[in-house]
GROMACS .gro file of N, CA and C in nm:
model
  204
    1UNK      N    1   0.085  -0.118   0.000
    1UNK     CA    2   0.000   0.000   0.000
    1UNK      C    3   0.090   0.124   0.000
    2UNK      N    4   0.055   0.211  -0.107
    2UNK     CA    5   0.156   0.317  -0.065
    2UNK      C    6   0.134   0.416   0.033
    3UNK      N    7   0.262   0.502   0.068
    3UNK     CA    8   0.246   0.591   0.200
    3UNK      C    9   0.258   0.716   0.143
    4UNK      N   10   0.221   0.798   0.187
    4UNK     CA   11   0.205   0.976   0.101
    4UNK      C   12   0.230   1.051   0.247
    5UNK      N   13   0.339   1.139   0.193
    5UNK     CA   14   0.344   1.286   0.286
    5UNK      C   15   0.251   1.373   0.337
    6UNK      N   16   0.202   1.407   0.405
    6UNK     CA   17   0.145   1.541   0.451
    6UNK      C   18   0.204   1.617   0.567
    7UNK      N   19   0.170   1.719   0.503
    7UNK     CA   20   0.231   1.868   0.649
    7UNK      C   21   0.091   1.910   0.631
    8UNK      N   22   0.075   1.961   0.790
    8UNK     CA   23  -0.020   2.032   0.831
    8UNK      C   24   0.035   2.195   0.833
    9UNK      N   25  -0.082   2.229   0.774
    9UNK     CA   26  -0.031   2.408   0.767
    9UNK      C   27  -0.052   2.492   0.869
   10UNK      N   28  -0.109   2.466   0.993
   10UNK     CA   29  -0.139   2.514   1.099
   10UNK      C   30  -0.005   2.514   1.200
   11UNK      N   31   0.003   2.377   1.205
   11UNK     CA   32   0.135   2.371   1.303
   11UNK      C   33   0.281   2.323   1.239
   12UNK      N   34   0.262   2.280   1.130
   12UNK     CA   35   0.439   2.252   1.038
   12UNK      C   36   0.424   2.102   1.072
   13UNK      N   37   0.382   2.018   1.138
   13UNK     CA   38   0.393   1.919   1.131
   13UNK      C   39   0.387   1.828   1.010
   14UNK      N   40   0.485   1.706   0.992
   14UNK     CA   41   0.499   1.627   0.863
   14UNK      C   42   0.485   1.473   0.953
   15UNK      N   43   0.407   1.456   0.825
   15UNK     CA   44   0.332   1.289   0.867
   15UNK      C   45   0.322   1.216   0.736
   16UNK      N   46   0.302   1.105   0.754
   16UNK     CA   47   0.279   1.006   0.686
   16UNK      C   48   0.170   0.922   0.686
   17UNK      N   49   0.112   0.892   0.566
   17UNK     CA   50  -0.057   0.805   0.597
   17UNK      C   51  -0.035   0.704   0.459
   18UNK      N   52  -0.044   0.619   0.570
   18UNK     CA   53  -0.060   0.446   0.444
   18UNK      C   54  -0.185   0.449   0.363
   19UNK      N   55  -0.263   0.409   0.270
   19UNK     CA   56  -0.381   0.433   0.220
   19UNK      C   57  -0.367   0.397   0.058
   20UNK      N   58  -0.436   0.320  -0.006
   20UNK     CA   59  -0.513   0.308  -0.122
   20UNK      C   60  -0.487   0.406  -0.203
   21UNK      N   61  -0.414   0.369  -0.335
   21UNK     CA   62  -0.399   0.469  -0.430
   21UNK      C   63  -0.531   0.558  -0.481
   22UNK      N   64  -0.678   0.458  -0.451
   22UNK     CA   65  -0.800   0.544  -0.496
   22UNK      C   66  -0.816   0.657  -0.375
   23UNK      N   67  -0.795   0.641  -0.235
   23UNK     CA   68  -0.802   0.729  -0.131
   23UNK      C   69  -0.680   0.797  -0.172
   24UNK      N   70  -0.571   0.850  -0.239
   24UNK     CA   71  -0.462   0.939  -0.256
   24UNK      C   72  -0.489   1.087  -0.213
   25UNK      N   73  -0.642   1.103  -0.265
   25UNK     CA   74  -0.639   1.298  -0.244
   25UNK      C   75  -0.735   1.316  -0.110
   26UNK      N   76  -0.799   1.188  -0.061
   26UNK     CA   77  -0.885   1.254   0.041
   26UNK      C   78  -0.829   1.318   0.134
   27UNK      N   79  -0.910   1.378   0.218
   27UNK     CA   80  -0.804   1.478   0.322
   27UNK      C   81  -0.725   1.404   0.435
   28UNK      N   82  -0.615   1.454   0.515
   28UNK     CA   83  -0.556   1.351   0.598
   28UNK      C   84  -0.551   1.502   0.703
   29UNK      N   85  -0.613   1.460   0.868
   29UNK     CA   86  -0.619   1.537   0.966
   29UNK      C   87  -0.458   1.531   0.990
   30UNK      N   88  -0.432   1.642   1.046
   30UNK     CA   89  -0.269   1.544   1.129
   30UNK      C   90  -0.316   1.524   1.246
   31UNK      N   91  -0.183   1.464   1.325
   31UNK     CA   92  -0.200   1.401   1.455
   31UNK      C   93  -0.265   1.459   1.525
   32UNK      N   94  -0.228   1.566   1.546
   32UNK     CA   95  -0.286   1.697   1.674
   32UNK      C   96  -0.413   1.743   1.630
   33UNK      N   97  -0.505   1.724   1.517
   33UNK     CA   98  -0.577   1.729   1.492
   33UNK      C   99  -0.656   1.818   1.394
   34UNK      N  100  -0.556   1.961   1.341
   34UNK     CA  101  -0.571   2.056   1.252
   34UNK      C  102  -0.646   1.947   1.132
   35UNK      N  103  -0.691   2.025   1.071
   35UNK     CA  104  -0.804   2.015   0.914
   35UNK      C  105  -0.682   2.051   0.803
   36UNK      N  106  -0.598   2.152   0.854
   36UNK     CA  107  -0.570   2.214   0.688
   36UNK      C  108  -0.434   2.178   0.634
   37UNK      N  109  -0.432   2.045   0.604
   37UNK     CA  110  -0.348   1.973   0.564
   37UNK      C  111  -0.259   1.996   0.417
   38UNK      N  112  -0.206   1.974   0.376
   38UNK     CA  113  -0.158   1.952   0.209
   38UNK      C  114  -0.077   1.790   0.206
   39UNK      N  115  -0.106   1.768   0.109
   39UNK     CA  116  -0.021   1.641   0.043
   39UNK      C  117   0.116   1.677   0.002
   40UNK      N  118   0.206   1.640   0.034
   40UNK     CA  119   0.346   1.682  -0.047
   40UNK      C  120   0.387   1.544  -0.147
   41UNK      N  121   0.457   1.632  -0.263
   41UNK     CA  122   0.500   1.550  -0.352
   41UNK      C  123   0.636   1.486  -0.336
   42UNK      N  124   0.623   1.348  -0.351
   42UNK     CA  125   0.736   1.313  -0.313
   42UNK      C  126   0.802   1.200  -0.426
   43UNK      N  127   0.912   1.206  -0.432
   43UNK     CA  128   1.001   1.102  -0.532
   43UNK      C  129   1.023   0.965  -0.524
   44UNK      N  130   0.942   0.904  -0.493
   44UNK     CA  131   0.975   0.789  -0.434
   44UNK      C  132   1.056   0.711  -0.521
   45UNK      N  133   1.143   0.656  -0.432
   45UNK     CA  134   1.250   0.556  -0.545
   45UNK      C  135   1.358   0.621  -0.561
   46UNK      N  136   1.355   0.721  -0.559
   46UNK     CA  137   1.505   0.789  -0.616
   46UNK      C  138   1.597   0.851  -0.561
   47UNK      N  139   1.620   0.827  -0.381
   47UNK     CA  140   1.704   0.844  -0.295
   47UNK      C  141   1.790   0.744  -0.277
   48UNK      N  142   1.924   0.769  -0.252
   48UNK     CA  143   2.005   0.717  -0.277
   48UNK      C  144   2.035   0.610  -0.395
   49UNK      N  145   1.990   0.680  -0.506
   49UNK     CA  146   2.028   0.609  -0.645
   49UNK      C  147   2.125   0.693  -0.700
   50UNK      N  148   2.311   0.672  -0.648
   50UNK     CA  149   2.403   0.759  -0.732
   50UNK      C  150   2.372   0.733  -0.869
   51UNK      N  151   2.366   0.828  -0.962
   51UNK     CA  152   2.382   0.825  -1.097
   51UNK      C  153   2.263   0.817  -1.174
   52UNK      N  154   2.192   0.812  -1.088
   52UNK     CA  155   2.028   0.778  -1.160
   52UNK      C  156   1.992   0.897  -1.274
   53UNK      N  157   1.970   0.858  -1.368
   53UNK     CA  158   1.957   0.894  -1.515
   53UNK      C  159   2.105   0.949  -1.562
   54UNK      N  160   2.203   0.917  -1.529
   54UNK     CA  161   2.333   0.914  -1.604
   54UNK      C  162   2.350   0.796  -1.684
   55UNK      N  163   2.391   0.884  -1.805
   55UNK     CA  164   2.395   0.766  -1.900
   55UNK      C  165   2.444   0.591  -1.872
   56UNK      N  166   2.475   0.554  -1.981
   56UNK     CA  167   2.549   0.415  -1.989
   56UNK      C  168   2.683   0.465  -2.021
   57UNK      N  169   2.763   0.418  -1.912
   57UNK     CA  170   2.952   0.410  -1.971
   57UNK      C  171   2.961   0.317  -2.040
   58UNK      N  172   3.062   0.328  -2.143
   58UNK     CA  173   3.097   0.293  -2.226
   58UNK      C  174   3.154   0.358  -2.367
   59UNK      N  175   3.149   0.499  -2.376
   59UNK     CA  176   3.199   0.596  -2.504
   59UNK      C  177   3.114   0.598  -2.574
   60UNK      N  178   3.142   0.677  -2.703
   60UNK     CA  179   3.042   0.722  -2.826
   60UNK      C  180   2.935   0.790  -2.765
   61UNK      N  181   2.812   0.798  -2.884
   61UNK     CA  182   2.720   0.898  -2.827
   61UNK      C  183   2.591   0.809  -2.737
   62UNK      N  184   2.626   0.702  -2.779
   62UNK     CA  185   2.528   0.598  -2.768
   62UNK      C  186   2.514   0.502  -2.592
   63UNK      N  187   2.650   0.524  -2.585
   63UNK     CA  188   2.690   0.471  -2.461
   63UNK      C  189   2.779   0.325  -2.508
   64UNK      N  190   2.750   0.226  -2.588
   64UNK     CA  191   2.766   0.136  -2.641
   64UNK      C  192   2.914   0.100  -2.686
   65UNK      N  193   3.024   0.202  -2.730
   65UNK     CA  194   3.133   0.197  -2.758
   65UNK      C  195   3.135   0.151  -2.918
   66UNK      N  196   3.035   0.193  -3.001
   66UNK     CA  197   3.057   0.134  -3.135
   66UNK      C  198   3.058   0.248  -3.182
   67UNK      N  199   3.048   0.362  -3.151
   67UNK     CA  200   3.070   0.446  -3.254
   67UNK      C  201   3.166   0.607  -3.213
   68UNK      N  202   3.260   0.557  -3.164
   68UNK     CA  203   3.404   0.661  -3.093
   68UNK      C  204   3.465   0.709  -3.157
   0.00000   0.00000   0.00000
């Protein structure tokens, strides 16, 4: 199940709520109980991936080394 960010805009608090990709936008109280929440966007997957979308080594334009 995935987990989605929220900060509450009242007090700065950041939380986390497990939930159903169809529940994604409903509202999430925070802990302490404020209403006026936001969802934050988050990257999932792509922390601590050195190099992530750096090409293929290997030379040329291709990455492949056939054409140097």
């Amino acid at each position: 199940m995935p987990t989605y960010e929220f900060r509450c805009r009242e007090c700065g608090a950041t939380y986390d709520v497990n939930r159903p990709m169809i529940a994604a936008n409903d509202p999430a109280p925070c802990p302490d109980g404020h209403a006026d929440t936001v969802k934050l966007l988050t990257m999932a997957g792509l922390s601590g991936r050195a190099g992530a979308g750096a090409p293929p080594a290997g030379g040329g334009c291709c990455g492949g080394g056939c054409c140097s």
